[in-house]
mmCIF file of C-alpha atoms in Angstrom:
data_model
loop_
_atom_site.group_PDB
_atom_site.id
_atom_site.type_symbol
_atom_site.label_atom_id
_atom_site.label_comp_id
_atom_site.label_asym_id
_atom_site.label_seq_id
_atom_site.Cartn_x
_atom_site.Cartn_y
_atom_site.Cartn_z
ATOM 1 C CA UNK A 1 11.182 29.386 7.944
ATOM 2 C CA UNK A 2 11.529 26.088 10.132
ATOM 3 C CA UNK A 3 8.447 24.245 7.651
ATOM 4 C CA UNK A 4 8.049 21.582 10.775
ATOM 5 C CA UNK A 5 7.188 21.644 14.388
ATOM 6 C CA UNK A 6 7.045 18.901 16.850
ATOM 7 C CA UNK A 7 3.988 18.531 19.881
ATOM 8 C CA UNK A 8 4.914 20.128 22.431
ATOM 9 C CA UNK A 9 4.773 16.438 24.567
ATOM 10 C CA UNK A 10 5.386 13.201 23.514
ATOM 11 C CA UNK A 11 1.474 11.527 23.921
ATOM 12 C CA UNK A 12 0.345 10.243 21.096
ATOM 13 C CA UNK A 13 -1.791 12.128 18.177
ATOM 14 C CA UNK A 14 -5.180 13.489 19.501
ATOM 15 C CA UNK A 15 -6.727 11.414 16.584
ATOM 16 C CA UNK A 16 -6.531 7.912 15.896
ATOM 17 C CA UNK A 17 -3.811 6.750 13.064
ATOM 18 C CA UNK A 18 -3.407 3.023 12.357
ATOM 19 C CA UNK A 19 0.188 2.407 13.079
ATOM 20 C CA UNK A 20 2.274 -0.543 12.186
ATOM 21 C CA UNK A 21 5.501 -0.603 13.941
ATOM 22 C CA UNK A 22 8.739 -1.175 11.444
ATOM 23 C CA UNK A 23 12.133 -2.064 11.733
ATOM 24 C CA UNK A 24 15.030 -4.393 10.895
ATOM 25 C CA UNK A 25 14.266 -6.146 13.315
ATOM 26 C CA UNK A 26 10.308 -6.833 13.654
ATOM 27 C CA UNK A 27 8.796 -9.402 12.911
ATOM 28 C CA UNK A 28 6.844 -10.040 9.258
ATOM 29 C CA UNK A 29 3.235 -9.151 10.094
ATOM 30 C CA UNK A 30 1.780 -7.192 7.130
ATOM 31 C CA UNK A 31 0.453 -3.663 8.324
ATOM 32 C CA UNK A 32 -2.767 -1.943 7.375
ATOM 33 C CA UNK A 33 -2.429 -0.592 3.640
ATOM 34 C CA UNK A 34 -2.112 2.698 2.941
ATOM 35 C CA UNK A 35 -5.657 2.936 1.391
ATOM 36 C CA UNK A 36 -6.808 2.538 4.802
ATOM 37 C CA UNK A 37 -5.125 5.484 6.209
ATOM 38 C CA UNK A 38 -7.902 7.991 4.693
ATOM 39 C CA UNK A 39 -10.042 9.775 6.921
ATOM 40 C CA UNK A 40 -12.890 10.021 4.587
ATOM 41 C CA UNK A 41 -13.469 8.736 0.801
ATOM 42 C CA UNK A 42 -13.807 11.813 -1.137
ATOM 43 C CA UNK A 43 -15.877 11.489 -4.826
ATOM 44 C CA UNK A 44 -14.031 13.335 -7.557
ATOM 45 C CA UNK A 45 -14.775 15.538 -9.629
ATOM 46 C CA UNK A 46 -14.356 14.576 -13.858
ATOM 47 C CA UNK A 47 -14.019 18.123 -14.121
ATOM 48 C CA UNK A 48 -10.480 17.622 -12.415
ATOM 49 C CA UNK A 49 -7.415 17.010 -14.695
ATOM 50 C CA UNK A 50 -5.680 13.814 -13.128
ATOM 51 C CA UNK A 51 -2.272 13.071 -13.708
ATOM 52 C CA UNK A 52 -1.099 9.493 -14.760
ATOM 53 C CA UNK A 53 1.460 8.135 -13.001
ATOM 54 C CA UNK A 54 4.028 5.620 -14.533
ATOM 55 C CA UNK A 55 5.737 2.959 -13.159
ATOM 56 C CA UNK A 56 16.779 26.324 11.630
ATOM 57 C CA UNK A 57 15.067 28.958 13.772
ATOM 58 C CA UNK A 58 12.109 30.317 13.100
ATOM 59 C CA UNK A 59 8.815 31.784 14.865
ATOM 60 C CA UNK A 60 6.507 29.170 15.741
ATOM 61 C CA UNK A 61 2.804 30.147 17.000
ATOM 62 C CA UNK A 62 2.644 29.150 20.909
ATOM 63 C CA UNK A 63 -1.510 28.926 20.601
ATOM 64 C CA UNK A 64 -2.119 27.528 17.323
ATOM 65 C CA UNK A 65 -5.715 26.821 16.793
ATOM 66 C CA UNK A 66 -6.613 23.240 17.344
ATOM 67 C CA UNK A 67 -8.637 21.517 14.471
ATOM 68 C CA UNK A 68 -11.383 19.379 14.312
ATOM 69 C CA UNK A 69 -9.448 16.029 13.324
ATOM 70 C CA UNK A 70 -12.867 14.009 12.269
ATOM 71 C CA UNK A 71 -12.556 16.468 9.270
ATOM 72 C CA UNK A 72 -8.639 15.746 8.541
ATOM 73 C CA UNK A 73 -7.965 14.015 4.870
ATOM 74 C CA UNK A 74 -4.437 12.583 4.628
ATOM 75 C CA UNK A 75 -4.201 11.008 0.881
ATOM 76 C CA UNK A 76 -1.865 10.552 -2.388
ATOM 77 C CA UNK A 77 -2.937 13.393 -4.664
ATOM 78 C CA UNK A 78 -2.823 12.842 -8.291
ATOM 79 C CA UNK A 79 -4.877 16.225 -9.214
ATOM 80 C CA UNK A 80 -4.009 19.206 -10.878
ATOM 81 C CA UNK A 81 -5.358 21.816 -8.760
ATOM 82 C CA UNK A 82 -4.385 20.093 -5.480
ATOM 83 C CA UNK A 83 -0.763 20.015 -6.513
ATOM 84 C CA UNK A 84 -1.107 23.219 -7.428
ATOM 85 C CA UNK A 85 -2.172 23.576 -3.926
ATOM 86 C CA UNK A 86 1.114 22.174 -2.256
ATOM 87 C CA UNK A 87 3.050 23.600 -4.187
ATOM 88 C CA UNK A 88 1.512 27.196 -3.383
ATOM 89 C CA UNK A 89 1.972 25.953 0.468
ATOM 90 C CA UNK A 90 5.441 24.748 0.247
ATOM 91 C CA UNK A 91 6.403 28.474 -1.395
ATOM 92 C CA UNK A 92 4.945 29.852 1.404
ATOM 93 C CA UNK A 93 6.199 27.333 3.814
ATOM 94 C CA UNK A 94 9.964 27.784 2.638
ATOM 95 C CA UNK A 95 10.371 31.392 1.738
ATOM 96 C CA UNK A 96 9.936 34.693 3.723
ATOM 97 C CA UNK A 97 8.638 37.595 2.200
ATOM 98 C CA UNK A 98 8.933 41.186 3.288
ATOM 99 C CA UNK A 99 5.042 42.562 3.180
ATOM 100 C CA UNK A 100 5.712 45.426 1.464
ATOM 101 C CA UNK A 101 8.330 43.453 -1.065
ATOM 102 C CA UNK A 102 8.013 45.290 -4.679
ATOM 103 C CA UNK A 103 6.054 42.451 -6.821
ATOM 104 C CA UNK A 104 5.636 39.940 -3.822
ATOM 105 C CA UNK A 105 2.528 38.441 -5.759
ATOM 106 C CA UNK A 106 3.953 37.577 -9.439
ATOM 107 C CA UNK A 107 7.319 36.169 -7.345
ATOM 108 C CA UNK A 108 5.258 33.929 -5.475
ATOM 109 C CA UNK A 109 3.272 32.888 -8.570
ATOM 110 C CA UNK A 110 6.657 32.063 -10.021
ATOM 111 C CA UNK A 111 8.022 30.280 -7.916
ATOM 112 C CA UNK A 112 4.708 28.157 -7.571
ATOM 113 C CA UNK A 113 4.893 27.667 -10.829
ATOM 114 C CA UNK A 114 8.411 26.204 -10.987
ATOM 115 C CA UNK A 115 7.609 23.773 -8.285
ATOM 116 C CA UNK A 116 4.491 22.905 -9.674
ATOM 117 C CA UNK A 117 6.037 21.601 -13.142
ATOM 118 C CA UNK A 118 8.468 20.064 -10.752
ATOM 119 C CA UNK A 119 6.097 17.877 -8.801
ATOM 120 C CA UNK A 120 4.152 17.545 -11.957
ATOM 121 C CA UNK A 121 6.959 16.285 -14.055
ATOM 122 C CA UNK A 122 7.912 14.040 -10.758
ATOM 123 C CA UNK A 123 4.563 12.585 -9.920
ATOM 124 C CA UNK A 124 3.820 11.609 -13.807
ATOM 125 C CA UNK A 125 7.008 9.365 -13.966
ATOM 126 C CA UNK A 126 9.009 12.388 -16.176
ATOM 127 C CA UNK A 127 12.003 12.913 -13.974
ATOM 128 C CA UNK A 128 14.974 10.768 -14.605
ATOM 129 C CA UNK A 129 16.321 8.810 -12.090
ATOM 130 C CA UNK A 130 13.043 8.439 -9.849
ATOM 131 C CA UNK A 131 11.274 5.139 -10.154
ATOM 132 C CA UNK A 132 8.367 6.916 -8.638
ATOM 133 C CA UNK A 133 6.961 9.989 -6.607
ATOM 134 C CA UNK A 134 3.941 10.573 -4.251
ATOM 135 C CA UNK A 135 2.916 13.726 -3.249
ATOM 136 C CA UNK A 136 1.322 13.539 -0.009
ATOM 137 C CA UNK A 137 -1.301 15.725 1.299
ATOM 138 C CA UNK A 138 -3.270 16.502 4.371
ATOM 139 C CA UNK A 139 -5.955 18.685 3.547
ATOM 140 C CA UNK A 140 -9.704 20.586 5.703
ATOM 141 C CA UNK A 141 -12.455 21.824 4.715
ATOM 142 C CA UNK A 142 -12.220 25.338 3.920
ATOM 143 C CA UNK A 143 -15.415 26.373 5.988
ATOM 144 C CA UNK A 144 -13.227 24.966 8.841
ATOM 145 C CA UNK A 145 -10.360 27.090 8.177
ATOM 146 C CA UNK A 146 -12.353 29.982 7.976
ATOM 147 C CA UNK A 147 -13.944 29.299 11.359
ATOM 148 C CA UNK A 148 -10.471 29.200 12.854
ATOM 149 C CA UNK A 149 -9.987 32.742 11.771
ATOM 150 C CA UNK A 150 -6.856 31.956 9.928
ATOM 151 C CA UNK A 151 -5.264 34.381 7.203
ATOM 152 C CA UNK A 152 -7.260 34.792 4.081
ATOM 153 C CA UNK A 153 -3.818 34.935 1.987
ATOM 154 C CA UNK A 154 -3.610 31.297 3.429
ATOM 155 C CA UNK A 155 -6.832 30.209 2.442
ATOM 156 C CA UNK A 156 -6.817 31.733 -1.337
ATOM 157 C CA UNK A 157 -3.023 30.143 -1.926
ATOM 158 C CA UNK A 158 -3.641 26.857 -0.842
ATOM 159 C CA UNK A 159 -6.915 25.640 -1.844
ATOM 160 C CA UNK A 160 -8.512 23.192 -4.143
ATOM 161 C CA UNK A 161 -11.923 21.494 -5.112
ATOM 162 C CA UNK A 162 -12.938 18.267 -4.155
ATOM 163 C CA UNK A 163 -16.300 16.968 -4.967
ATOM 164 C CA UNK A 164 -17.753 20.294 -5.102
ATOM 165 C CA UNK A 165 -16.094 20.954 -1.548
ATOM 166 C CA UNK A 166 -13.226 23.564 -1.159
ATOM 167 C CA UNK A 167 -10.353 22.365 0.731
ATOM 168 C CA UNK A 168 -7.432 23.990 2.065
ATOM 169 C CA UNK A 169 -3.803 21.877 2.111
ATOM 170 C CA UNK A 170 -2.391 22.262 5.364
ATOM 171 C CA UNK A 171 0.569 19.512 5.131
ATOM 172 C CA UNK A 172 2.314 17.961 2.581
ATOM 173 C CA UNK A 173 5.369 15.501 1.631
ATOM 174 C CA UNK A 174 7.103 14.171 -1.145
ATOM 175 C CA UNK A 175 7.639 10.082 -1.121
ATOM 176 C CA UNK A 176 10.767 9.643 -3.400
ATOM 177 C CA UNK A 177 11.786 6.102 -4.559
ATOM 178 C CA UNK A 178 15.164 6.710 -5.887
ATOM 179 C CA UNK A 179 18.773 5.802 -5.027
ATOM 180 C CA UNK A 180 19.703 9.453 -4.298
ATOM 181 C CA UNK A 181 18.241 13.041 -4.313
ATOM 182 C CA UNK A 182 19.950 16.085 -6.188
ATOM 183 C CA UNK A 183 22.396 17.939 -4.205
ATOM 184 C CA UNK A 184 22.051 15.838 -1.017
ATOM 185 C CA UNK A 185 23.826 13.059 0.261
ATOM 186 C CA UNK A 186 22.871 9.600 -0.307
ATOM 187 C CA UNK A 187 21.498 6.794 2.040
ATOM 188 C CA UNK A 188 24.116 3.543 2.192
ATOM 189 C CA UNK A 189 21.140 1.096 2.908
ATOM 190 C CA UNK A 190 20.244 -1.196 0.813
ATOM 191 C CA UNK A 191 23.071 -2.509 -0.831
ATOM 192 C CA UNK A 192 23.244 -1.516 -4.223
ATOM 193 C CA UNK A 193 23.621 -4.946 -5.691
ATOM 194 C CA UNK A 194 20.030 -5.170 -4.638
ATOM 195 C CA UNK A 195 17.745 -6.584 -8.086
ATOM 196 C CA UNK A 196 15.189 -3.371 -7.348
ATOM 197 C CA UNK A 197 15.129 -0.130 -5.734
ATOM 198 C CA UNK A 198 13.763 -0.387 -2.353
ATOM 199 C CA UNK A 199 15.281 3.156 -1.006
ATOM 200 C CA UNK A 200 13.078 6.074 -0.834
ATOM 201 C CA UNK A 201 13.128 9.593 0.899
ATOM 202 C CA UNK A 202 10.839 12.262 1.772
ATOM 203 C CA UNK A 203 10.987 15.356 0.610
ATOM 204 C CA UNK A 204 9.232 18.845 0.969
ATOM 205 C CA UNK A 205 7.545 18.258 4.317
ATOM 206 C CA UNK A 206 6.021 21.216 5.242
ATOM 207 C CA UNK A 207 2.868 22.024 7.621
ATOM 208 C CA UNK A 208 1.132 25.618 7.797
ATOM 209 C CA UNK A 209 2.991 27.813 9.905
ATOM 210 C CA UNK A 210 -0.583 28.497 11.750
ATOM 211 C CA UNK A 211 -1.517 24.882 12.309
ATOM 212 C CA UNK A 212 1.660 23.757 13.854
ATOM 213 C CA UNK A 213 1.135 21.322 17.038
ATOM 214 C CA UNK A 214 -1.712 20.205 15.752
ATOM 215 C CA UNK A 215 0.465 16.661 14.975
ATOM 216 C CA UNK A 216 -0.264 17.135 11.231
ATOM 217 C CA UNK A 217 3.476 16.645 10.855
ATOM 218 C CA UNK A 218 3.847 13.327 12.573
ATOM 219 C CA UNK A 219 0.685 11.976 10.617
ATOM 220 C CA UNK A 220 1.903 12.781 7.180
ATOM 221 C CA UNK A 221 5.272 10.873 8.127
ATOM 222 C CA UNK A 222 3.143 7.745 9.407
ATOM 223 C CA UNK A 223 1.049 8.091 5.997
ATOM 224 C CA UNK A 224 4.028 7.956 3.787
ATOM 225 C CA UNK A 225 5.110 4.835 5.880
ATOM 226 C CA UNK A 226 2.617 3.295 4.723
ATOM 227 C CA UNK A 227 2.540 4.135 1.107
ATOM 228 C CA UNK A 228 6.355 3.570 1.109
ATOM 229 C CA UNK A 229 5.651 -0.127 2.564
ATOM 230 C CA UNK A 230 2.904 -1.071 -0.039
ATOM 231 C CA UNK A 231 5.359 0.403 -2.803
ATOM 232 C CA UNK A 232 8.019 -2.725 -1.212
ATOM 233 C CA UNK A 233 10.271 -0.073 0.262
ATOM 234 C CA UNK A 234 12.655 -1.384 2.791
ATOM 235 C CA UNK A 235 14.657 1.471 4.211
ATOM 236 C CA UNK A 236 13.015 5.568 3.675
ATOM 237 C CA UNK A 237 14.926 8.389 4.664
ATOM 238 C CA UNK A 238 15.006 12.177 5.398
ATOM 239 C CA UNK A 239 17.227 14.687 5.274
ATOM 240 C CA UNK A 240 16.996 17.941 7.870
ATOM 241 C CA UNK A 241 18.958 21.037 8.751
ATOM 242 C CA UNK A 242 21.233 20.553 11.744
ATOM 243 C CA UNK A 243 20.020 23.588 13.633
ATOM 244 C CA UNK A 244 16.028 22.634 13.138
ATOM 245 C CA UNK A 245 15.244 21.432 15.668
ATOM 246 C CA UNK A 246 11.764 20.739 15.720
ATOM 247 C CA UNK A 247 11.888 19.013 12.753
ATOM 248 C CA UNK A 248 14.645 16.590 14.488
ATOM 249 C CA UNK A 249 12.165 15.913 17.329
ATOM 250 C CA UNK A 250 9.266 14.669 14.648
ATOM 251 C CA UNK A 251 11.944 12.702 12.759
ATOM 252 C CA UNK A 252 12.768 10.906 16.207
ATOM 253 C CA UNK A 253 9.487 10.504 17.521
ATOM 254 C CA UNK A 254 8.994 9.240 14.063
ATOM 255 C CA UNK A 255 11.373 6.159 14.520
ATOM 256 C CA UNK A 256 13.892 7.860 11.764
ATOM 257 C CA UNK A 257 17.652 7.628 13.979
ATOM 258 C CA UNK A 258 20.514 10.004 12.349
ATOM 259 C CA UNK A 259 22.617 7.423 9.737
ATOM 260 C CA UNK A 260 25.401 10.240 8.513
ATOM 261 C CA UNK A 261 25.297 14.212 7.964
ATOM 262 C CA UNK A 262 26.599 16.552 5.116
ATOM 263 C CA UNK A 263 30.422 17.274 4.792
ATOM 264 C CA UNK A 264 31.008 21.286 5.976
ATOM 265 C CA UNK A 265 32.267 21.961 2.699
ATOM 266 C CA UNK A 266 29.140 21.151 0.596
ATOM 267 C CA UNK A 267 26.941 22.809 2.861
ATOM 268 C CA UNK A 268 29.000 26.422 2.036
ATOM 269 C CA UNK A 269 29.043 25.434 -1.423
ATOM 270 C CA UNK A 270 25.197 25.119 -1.748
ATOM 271 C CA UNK A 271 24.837 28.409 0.649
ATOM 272 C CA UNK A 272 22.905 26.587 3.265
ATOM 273 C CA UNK A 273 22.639 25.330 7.093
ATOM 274 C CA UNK A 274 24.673 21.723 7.034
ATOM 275 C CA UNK A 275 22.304 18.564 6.836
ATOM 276 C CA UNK A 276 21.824 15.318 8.462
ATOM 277 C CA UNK A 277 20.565 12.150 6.954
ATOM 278 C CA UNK A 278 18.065 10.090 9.271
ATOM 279 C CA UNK A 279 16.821 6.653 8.137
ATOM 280 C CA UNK A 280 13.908 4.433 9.311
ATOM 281 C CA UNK A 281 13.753 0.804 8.626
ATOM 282 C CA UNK A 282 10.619 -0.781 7.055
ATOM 283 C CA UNK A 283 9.934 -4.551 7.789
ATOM 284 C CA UNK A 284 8.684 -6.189 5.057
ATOM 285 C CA UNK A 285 7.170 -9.485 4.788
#
């Protein structure tokens, strides 16, 4: 499954989304932080376990249902049960399943729960050889994604509580700060000789297959710009399948341009479509 989709035009987001424009070459006025990039300040609940941190081709729906973007939350999550959440979304995102697949349910679970002790692990600070990891969510109301008639098997997978309110993640992210990512190919920018690491990449972007062209995609991409910039990041990158196209489109519209791609060889080694790096420059003051 293609996990991203472009709008169909290139006008800008049918919601507002303070934008601060980077590159090498801008000049060194700070940008909003990324606390300001919340469409609402959710309470939450002590009754949720919070997690430390340390320091292709595919079918894609022609009529998705448009949402209500007053209601649209776009935040770092540090919860349990919204990980849990993602990580639900990003198994359904990246995997298809035949209906009628003997034990579809318990392989699901599974693999939820491998990528949940994943993120888990990465999020807390665990993993070797990431200085840190954001998982980054946009998230509704449930009550909203029931009035857009969506699938129920959508709604049970990927929802959470939040302040008493059930909500449904419909788009999430990884923000990696790192030097390189396992099994893909490694951004050249900084130089290494640099004192800190100020190279990060996104990771697991993926947006619900029914919500696509809604622009969730492009505003998870501007909110990770602008956790990546308060965390002193000068150059983020992405990585993407040559043939998925969509997903180039967002990356471009994005600002990311294409910096090198995977060698033919790795790509059959690792069973998968060939990959391109892109990279976006971050101006900071």
């Amino acid at each position: 499954m293609t996990p991203l989709s472009s709008s169909s035009s290139s006008s800008s987001l049918p919601f507002p989304i303070p934008i601060h424009p980077h590159s090498s070459s801008s000049s060194s006025s700070s940008p909003p932080s990324s606390s300001s990039f919340i469409y609402y300040f959710p309470v939450f609940s002590n009754v949720r376990t919070q997690i430390q941190c340390s320091a292709s081709t595919t079918d894609v729906c022609t009529q998705s249902p448009k949402i209500d973007t007053s209601l649209l939350t776009i935040a770092e999550s540090f919860y349990e049960d919204e990980l849990w959440a993602a990580a639900s979304l990003r198994v359904r995102s990246f995997n298809r399943f035949h209906p009628d697949t003997f034990g579809l349910q318990d392989h699901r679970k599974y693999l939820a729960e491998r990528e949940f002790e994943a993120l888990k692990e990465r999020v807390s600070g665990k993993r070797l050889g990431f200085r840190r990891v954001s998982c980054i969510n946009a998230s509704l109301p449930m009550s909203h994604i029931l009035s857009l008639s969506l699938s129920d098997d959508f709604c049970s997978l990927c929802k959470f509580s939040d302040g008493g309110e059930d909500r449904v993640v419909v788009g999430t992210l990884d923000l990696n700060q790192c030097l390189s990512l396992p099994d893909e190919i490694s951004g050249t920018k900084p130089e290494l000789n640099e004192p800190d690491i100020t190279r990060a990449y996104l990771s697991n972007v993926c947006v619900a297959e029914e919500l696509h062209r809604n622009g969730l995609g492009y505003a998870l991409l501007e909110k990770s710009k602008l956790v990546a910039y308060d965390w002193g990041i000068t150059d983020l990158y992405v990585h993407v399948a040559v043939d998925n196209e969509p997903a180039k489109k967002l990356y471009t519209k994005s600002g990311f341009v294409y910096e090198s791609d995977e060698p033919a060889w790795q790509a059959r080694f690792l069973d998968r479509p060939r990959r391109l790096l892109l990279w976006k420059g971050l101006a900071i003051s």
